[in-house]
Short mmCIF file of C-alpha atoms and ligand atoms in Angstrom, two decimals:
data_model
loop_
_atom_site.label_atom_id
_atom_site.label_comp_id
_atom_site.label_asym_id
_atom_site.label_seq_id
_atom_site.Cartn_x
_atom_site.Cartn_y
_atom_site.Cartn_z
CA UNK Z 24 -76.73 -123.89 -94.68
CA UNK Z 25 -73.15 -124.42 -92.68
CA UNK Z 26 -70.20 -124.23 -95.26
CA UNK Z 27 -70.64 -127.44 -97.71
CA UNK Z 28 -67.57 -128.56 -98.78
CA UNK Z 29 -68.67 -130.52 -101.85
CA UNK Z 30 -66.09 -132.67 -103.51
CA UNK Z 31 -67.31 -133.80 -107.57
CA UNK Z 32 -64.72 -135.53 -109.70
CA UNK Z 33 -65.48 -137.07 -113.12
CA UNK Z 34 -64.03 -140.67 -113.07
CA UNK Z 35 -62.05 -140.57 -116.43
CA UNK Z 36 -59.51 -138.07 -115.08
CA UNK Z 37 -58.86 -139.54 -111.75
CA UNK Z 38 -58.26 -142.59 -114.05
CA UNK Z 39 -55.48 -141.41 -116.44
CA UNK Z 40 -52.39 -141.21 -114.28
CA UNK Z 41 -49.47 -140.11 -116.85
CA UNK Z 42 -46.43 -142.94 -116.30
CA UNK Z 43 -45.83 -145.59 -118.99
CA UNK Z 44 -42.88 -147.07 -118.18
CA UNK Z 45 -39.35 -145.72 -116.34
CA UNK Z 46 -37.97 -143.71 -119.29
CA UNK Z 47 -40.83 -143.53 -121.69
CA UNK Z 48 -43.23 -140.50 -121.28
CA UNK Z 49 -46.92 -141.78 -121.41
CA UNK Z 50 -47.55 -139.23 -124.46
CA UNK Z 51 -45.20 -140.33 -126.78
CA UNK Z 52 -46.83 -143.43 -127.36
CA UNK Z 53 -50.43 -142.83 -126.67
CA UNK Z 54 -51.74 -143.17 -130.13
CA UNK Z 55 -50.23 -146.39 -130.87
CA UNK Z 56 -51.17 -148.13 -127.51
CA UNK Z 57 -55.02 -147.84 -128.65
CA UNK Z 58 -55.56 -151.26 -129.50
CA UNK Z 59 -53.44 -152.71 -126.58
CA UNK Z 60 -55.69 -150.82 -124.46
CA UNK Z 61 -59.12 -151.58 -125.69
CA UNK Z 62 -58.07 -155.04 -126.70
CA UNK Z 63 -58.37 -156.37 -122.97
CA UNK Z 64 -57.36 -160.11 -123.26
CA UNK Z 65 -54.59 -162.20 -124.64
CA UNK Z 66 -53.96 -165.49 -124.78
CA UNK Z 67 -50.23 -166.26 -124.63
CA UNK Z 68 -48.43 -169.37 -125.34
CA UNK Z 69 -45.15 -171.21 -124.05
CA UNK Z 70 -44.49 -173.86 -126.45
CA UNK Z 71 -40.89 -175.33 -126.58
CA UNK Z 72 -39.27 -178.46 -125.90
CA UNK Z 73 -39.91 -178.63 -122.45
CA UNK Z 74 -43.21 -179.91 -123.40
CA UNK Z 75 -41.86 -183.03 -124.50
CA UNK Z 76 -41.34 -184.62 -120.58
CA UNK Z 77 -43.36 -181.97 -119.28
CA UNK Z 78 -40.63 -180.41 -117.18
CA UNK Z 79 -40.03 -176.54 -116.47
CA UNK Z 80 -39.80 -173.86 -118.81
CA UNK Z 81 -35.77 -173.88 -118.87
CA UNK Z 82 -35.87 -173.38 -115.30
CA UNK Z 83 -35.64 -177.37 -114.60
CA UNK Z 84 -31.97 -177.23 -115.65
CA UNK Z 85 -31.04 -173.93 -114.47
CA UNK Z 86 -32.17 -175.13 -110.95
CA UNK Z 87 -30.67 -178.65 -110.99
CA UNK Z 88 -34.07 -180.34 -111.25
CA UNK Z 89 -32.53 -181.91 -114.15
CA UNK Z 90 -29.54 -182.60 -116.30
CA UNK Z 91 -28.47 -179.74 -119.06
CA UNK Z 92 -28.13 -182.74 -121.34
CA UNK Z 93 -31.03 -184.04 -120.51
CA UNK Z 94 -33.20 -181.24 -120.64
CA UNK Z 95 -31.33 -181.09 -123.96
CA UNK Z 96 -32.23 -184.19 -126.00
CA UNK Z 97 -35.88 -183.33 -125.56
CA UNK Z 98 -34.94 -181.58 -128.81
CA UNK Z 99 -35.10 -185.35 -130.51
CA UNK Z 100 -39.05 -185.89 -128.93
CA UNK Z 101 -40.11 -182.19 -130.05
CA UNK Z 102 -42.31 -183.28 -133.55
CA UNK Z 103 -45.29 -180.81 -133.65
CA UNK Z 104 -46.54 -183.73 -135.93
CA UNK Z 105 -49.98 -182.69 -135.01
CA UNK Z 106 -49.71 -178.76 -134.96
CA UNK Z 107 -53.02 -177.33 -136.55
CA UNK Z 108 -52.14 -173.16 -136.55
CA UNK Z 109 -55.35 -172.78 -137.94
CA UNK Z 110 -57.08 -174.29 -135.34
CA UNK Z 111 -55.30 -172.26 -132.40
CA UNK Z 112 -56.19 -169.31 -134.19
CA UNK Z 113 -60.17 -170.42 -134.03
CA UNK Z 114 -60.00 -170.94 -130.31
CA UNK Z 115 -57.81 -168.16 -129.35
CA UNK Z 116 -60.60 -165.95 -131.30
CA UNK Z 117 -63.23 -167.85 -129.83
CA UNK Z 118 -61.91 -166.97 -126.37
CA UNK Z 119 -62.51 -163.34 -127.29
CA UNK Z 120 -58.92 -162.46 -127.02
CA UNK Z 121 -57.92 -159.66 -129.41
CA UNK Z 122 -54.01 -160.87 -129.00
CA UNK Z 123 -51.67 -163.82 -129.21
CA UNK Z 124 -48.38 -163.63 -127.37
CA UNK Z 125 -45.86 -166.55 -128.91
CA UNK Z 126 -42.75 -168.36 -127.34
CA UNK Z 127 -39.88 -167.64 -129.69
CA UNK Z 128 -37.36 -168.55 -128.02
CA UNK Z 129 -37.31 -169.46 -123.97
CA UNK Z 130 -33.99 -169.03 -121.93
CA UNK Z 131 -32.90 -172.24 -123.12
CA UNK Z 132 -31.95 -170.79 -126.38
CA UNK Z 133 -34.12 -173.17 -128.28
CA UNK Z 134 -35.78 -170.87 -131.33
CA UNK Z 135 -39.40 -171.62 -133.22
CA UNK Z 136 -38.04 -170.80 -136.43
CA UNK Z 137 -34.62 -171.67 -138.47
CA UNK Z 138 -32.28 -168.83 -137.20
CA UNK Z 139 -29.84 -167.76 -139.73
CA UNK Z 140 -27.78 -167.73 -135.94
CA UNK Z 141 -25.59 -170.75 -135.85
CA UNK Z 142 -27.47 -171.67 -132.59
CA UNK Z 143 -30.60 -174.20 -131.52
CA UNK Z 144 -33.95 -173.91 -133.38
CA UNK Z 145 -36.83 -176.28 -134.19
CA UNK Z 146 -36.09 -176.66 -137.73
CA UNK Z 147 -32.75 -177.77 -137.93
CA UNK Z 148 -32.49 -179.78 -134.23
CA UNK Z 149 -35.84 -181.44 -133.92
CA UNK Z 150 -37.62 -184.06 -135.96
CA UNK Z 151 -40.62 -181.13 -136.75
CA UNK Z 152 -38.54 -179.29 -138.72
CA UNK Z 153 -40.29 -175.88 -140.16
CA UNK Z 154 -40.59 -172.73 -138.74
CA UNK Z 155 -43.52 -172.85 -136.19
CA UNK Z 156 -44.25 -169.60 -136.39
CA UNK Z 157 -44.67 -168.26 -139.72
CA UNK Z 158 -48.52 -169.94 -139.81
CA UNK Z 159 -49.66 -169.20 -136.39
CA UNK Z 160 -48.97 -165.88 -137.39
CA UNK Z 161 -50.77 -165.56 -140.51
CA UNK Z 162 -53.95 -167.83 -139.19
CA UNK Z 163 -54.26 -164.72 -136.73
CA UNK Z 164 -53.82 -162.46 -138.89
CA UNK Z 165 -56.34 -163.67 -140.98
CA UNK Z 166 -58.54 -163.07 -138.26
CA UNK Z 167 -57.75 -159.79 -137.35
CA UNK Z 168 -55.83 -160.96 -134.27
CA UNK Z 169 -52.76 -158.90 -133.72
CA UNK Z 170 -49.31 -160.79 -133.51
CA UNK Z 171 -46.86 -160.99 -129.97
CA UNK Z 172 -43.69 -162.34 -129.58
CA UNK Z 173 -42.23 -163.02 -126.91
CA UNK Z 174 -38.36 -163.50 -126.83
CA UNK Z 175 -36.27 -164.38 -123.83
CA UNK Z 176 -33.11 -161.98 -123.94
CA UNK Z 177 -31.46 -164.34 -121.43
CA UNK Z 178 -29.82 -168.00 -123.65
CA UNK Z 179 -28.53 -169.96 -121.11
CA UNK Z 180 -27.53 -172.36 -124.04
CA UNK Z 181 -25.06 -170.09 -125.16
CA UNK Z 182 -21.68 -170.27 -124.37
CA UNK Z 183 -21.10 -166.30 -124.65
CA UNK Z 184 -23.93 -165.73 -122.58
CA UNK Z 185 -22.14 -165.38 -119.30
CA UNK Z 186 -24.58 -167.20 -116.94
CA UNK Z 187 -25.50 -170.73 -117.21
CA UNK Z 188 -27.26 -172.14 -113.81
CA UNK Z 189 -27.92 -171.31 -110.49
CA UNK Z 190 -24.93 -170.57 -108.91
CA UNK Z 191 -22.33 -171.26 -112.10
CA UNK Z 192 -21.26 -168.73 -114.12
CA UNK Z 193 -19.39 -168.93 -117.52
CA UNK Z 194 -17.68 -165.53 -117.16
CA UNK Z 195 -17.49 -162.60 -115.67
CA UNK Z 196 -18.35 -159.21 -118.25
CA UNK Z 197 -15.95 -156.92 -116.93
CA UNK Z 198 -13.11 -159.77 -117.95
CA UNK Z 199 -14.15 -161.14 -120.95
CA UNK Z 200 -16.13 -157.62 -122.51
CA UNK Z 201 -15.35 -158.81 -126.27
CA UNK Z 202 -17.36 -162.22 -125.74
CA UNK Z 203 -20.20 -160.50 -124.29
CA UNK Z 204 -19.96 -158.05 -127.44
CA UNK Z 205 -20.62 -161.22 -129.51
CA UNK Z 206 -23.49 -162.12 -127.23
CA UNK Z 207 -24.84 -158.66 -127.88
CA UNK Z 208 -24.28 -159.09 -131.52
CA UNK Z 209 -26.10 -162.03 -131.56
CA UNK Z 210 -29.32 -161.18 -129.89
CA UNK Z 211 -29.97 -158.07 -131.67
CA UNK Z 212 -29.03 -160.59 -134.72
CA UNK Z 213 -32.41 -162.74 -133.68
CA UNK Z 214 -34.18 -159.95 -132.96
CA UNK Z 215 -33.87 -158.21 -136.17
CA UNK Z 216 -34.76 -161.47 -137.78
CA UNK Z 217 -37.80 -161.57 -135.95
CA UNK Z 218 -38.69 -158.17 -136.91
CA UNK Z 219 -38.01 -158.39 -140.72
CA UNK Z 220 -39.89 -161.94 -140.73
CA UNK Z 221 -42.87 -161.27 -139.26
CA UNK Z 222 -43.14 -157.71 -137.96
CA UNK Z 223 -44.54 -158.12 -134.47
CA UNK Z 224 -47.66 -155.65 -133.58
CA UNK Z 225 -45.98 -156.76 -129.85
CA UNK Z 226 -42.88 -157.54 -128.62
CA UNK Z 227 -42.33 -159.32 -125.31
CA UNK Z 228 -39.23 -159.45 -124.28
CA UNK Z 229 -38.44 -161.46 -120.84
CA UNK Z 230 -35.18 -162.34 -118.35
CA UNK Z 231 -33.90 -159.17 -118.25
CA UNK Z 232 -33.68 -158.93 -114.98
CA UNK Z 233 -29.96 -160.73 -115.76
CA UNK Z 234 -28.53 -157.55 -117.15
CA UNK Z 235 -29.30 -153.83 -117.18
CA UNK Z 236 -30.02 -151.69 -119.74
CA UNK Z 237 -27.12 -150.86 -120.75
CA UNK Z 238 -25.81 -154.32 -121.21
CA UNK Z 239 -29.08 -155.44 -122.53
CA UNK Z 240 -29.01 -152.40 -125.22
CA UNK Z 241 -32.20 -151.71 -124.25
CA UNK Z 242 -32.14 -148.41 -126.40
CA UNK Z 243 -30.59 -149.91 -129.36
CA UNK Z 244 -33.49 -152.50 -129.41
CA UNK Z 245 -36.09 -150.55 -129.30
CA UNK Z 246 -34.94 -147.89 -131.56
CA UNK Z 247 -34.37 -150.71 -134.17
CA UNK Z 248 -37.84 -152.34 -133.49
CA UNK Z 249 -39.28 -148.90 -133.84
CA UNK Z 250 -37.16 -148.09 -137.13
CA UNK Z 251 -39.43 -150.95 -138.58
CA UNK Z 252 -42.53 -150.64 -137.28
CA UNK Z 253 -42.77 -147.10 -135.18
CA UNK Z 254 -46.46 -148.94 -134.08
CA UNK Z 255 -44.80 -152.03 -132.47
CA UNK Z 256 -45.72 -152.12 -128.57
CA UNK Z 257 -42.90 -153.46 -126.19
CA UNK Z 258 -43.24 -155.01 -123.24
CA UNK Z 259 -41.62 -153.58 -120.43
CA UNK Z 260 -38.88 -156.13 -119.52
CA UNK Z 261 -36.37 -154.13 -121.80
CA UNK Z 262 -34.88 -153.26 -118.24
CA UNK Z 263 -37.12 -149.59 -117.94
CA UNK Z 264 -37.37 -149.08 -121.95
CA UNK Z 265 -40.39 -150.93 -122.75
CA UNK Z 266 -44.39 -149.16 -123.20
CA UNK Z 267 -45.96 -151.34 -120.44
CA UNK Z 268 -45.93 -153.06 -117.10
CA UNK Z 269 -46.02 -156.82 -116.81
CA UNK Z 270 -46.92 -158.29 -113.36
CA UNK Z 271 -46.99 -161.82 -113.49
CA UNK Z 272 -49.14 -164.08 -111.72
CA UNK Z 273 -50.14 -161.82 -109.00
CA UNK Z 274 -52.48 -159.60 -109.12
CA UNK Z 275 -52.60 -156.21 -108.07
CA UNK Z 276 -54.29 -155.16 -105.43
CA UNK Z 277 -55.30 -151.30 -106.48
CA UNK Z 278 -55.34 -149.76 -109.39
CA UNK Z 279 -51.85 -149.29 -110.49
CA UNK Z 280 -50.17 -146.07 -111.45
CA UNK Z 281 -49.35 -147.06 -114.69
CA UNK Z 282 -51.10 -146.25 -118.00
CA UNK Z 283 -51.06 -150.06 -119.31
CA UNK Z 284 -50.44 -152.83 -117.31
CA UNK Z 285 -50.75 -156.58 -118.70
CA UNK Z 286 -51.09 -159.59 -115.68
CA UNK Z 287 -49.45 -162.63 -117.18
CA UNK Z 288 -51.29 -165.62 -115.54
CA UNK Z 289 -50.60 -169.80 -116.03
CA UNK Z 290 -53.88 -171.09 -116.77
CA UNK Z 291 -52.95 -174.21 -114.05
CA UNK Z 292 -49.66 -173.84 -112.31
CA UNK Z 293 -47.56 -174.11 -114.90
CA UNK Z 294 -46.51 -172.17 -118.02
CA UNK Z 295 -45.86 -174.73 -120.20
CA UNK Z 296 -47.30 -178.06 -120.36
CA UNK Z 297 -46.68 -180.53 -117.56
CA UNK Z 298 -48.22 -183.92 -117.53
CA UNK Z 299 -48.44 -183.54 -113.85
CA UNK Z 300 -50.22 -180.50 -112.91
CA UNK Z 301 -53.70 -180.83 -113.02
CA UNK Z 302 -54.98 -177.91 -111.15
CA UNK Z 303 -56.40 -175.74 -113.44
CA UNK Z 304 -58.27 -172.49 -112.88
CA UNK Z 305 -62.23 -172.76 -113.59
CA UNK Z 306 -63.59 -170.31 -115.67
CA UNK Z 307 -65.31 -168.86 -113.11
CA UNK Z 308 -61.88 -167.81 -111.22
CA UNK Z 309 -60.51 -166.58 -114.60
CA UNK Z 310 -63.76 -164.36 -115.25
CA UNK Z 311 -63.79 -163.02 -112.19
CA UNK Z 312 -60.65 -162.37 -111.96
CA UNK Z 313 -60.23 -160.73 -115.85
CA UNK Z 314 -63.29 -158.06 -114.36
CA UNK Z 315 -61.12 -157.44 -111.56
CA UNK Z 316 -58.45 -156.69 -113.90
CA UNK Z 317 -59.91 -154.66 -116.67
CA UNK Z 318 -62.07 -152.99 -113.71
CA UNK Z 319 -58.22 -151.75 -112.75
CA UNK Z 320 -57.64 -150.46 -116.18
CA UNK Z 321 -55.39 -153.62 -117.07
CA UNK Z 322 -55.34 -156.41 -119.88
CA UNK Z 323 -54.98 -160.08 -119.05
CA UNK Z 324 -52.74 -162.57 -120.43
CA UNK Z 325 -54.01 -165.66 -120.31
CA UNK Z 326 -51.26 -168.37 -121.03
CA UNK Z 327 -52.03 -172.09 -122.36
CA UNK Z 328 -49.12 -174.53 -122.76
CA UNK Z 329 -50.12 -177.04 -126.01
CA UNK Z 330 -48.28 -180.38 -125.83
CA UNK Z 331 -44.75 -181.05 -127.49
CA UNK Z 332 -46.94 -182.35 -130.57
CA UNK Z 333 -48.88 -179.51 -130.48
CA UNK Z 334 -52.39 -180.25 -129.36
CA UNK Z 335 -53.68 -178.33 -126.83
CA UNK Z 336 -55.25 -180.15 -123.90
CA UNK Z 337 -58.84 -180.75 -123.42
CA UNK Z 338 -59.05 -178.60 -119.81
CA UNK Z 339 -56.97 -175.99 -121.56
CA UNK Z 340 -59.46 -175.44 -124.30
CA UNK Z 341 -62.77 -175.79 -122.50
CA UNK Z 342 -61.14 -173.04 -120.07
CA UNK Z 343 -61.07 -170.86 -123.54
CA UNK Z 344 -64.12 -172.11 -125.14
CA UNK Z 345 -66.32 -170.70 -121.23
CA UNK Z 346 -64.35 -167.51 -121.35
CA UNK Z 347 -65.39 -166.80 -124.58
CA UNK Z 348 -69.08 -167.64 -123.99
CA UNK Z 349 -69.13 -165.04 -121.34
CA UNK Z 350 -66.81 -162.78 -123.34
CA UNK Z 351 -69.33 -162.69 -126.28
CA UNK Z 352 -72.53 -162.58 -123.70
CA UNK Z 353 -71.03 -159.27 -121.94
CA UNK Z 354 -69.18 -157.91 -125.12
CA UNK Z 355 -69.77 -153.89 -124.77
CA UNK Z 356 -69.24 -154.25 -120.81
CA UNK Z 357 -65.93 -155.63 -121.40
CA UNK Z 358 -63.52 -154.84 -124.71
CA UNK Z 359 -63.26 -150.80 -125.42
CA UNK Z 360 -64.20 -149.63 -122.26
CA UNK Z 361 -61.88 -148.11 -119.31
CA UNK Z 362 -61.38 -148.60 -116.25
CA UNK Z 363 -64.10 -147.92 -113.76
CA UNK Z 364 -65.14 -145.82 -110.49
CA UNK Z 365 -62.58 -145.99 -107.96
CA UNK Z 366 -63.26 -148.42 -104.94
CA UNK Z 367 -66.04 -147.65 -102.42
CA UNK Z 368 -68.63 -146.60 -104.64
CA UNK Z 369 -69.51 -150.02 -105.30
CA UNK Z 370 -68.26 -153.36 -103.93
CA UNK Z 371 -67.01 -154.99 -107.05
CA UNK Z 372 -65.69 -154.27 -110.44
CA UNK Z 373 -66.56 -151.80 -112.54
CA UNK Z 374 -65.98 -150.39 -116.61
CA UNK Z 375 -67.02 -147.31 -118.08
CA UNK Z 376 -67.90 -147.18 -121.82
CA UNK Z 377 -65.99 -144.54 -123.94
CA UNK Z 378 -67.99 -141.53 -123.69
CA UNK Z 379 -68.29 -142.42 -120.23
CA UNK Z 380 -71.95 -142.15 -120.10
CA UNK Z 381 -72.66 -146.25 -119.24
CA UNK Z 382 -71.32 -147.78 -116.22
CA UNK Z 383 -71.15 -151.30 -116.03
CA UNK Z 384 -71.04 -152.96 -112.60
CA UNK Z 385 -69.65 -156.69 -112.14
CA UNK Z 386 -71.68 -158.48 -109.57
CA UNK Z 387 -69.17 -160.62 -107.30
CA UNK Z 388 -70.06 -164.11 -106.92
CA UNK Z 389 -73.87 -164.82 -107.49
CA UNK Z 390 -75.12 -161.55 -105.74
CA UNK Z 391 -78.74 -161.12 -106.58
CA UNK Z 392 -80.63 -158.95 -104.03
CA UNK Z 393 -80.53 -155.24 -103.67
CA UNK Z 394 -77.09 -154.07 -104.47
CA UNK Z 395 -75.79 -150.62 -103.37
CA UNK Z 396 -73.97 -147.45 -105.21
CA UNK Z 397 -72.88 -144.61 -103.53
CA UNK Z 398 -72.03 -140.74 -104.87
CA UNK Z 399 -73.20 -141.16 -108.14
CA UNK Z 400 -74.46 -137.79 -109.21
CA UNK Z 401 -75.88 -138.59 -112.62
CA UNK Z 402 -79.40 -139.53 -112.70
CA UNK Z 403 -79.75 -143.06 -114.15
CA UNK Z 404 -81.99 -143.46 -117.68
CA UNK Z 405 -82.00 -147.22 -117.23
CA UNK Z 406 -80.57 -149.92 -116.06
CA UNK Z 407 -79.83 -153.08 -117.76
CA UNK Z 408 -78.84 -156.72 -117.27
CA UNK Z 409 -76.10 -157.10 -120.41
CA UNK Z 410 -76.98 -159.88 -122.14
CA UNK Z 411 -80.53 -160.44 -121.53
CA UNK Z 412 -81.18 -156.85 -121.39
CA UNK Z 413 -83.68 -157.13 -119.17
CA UNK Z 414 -84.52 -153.59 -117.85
CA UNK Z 415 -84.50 -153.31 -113.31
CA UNK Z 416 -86.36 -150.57 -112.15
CA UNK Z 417 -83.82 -148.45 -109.25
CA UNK Z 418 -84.54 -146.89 -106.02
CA UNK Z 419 -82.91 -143.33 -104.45
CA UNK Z 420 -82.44 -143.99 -100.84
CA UNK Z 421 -81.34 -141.15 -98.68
CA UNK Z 422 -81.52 -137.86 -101.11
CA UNK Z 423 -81.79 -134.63 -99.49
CA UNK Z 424 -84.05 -132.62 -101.70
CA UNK Z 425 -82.05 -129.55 -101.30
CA UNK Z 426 -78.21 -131.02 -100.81
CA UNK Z 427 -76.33 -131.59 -104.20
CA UNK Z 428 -74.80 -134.74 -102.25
CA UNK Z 429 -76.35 -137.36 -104.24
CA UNK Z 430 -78.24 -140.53 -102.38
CA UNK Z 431 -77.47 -143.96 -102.44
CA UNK Z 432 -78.46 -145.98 -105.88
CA UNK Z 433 -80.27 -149.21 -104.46
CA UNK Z 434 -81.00 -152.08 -107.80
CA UNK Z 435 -82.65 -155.63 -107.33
CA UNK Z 436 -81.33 -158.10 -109.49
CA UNK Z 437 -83.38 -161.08 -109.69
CA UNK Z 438 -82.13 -164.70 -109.41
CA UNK Z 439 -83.41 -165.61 -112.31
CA UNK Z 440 -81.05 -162.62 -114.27
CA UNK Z 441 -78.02 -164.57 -112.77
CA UNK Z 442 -75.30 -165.18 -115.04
CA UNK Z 443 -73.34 -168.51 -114.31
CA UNK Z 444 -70.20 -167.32 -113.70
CA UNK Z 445 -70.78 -163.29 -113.65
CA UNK Z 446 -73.75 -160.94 -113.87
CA UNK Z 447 -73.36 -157.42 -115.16
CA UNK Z 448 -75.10 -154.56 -115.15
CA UNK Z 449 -75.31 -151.93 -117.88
CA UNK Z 450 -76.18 -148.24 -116.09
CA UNK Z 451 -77.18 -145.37 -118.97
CA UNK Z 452 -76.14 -142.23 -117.20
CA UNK Z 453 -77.46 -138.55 -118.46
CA UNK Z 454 -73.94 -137.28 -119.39
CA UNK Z 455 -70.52 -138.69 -118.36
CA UNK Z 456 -69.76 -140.20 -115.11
CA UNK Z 457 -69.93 -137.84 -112.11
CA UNK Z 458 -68.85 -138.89 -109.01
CA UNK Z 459 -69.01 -137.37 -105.26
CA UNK Z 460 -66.30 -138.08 -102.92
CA UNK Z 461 -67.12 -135.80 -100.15
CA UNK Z 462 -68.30 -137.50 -96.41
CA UNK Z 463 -71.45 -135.86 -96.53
CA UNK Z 464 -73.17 -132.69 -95.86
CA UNK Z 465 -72.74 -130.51 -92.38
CA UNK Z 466 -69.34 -130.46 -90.41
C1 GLC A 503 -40.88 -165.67 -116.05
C2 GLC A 503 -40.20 -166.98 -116.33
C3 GLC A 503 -40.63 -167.64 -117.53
C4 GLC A 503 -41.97 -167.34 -118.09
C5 GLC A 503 -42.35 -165.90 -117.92
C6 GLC A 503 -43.74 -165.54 -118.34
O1 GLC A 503 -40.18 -164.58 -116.27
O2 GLC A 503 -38.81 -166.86 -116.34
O3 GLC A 503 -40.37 -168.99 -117.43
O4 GLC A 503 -41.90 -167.58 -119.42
O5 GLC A 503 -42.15 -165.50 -116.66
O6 GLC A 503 -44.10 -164.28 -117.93
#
């Protein structure tokens, strides 16, 4: 034999890159990202008055699409009147999400609960009149679902806040420093309130792309979050001071070299809801694209927008209701795994359980038919379709009886193992994952 040069990696360190956000060292807050890591799915929510003509998040006055005043007296349509928090608690569990991310308050300054701030909120501007999010709160905590907030450090309503729309500006900082002082005081006013009320497992901040750390106190706010809770997870809009990346509605194309990474995703076009846009996702683009994700070591946040009266619409909830179908079907594939075998050993998504001795394989589309893996050293104890658990029998192709290069892994999956929207396969390995990435044997 020529000189072999044999490369073997095991596919749980080549899968634990060490950044977690700009300035916070990935150690520090390993422990408490546990959950957040195994939990996989979310479902967040943008509920505000926007709902009530079904116009943009904010954004439709801040870009001229309407009038401030307009957008404004949606406060007087905003009634919740048929708000069941019990009942979004029941599908957000039935989805199989683990989380629930909550509008508290959007860039239009409008809060969900009865600030002591003198500023906007539902209870004392709008005909529904009680904090909205004291019982959404409690109906997931009842069922074990953790709590997210999300809070929009940008208030365009507010007249020390120094922007206001798209090209108009109230002030500049550097002239009027005390009134941006009182702005400061006043967010970290709100967000202490939100802390002591209902001590977030997650805060999600957003907007602060406005402002840098510095003038977003970045460190201040998460020091005093932490002072409460030293558990609470935050997002990483806190301008470089938060325990997570947040890419939102596109999805990445690699694996990215983060630790914990969260896609936020509209569930039609639209974050909140809008009478007009009907084109919402099918379940089978949000499965497959969730296995992409988690395959890539990330969590998905899948957003719903409920109507100003707080129903949630029919499309909205079947979307839920398929995910979670699947979600139950494929449970030990999906939640508590990490992320799988980097690309080329098999076309298509992969997890690996815990003790990284099963790999689970996401078959793209409705691939039946004799799929391929390549350098898997392990031998293979069985192979199972999760869900049915139907045992396939395997094939070696190509082993060299003396070589240590390992041959190609061939599998037929039948039709009739098909899942509707995605078909996984449950590999029992002798030990953990081992993986060669050499090119082969003589050279
Ligand atoms: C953006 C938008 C906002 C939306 C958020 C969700 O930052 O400003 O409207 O709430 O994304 O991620």
């Amino acid at each position: 034999m020529k000189l072999i040069k044999l490369f073997f990696v095991s596919a749980l360190l080549i899968s634990q890159p060490l950044i977690a956000q700009e300035k916070i060292p990935a150690e520090s807050i390993r422990p408490k990202m546990q959950w957040f890591q195994d939990a996989k799915l979310g479902i967040f929510i943008h509920w505000g008055i926007y709902a009530v003509n079904g116009v943009d998040e904010s954004w439709s006055f801040y870009n001229k699409l309407i009038s401030y005043d307009d957008y404004m007296k949606q406060l007087n349509g905003f009634t919740a009147s048929k708000y069941n928090p019990s009942d979004w608690a029941d599908l957000i569990q039935q989805s199989g999400a683990k989380y629930a991310v909550m509008t508290t308050k959007h860039h239009d300054g409008v809060a969900l609960w009865g600030t002591k701030q003198d500023h906007f909120n539902v209870v004392r501007n709008t005909p529904a009149k009680r904090d909205l999010l004291a019982p959404l709160f409690s109906a997931l905590r009842e069922r074990k679902l953790k709590v997210g907030t999300y809070f929009s450090l940008i208030d365009w309503s507010r007249n020390d806040y120094d922007q206001f729309k798209k090209d108009s500006v109230r002030y500049k900082l550097k002239d009027q420093l005390a009134r941006w002082k009182q702005f400061q005081q006043f967010f970290q006013s709100q967000i202490q309130e939100i802390s002591d009320l209902y001590n977030p497992d997650l805060f999600w901040f957003d907007g602060d792309w406005e402002h840098n750390a510095e003038e977003w106190e970045s460190v201040k706010v998460r020091n005093n979050i932490l002072a409460k809770n030293p558990n609470a997870i935050i997002n990483g809009r806190l301008a470089g001071y938060g325990d997570y990346v947040t890419p939102e509605q596109n999805i990445p194309v690699t694996k990215p070299a983060y630790n914990w990474w969260e896609l936020c995703m509209t569930i039609n076009n639209n974050w909140g809801f809008q009478f007009r846009d009907t084109n919402w996702k099918k379940p089978n683009e949000i499965i497959t694209l969730f296995a992409d994700v988690i395959g890539n070591g990330g969590n998905l946040l899948l957003d719903i927008g409920p109507k100003e009266d707080g129903t949630i619409p029919k499309e909205q909830r079947d979307v839920l209701i398929e995910l979670g179908k699947w979600n139950r079907k494929h449970d030990r594939a999906v939640f508590e795994t990490v992320a799988g075998i980097p690309k080329g050993h098999f076309y298509g998504p992969t997890t690996i359980s815990k003790d990284s001795t099963s790999l689970y394989l996401f078959l793209q589309a409705q691939t039946s038919g004799p799929i391929m893996i390549k350098g898997l050293v392990n031998k293979i104890k069985d192979i199972k379709v999760v869900g049915s658990e139907t045992a396939l029998p395997h094939k070696v192709v190509g082993k060299i009886s003396w070589s240590p290069v390992p041959g190609l892994v061939f599998v037929d999956v039948p039709r009739s193992e098909l899942d509707p929207y995605m078909t996984v396969l449950e590999l029992k390995l002798e030990g953990p994952v081992k993986l060669y990435v050499g090119h082969g044997g003589f050279n």
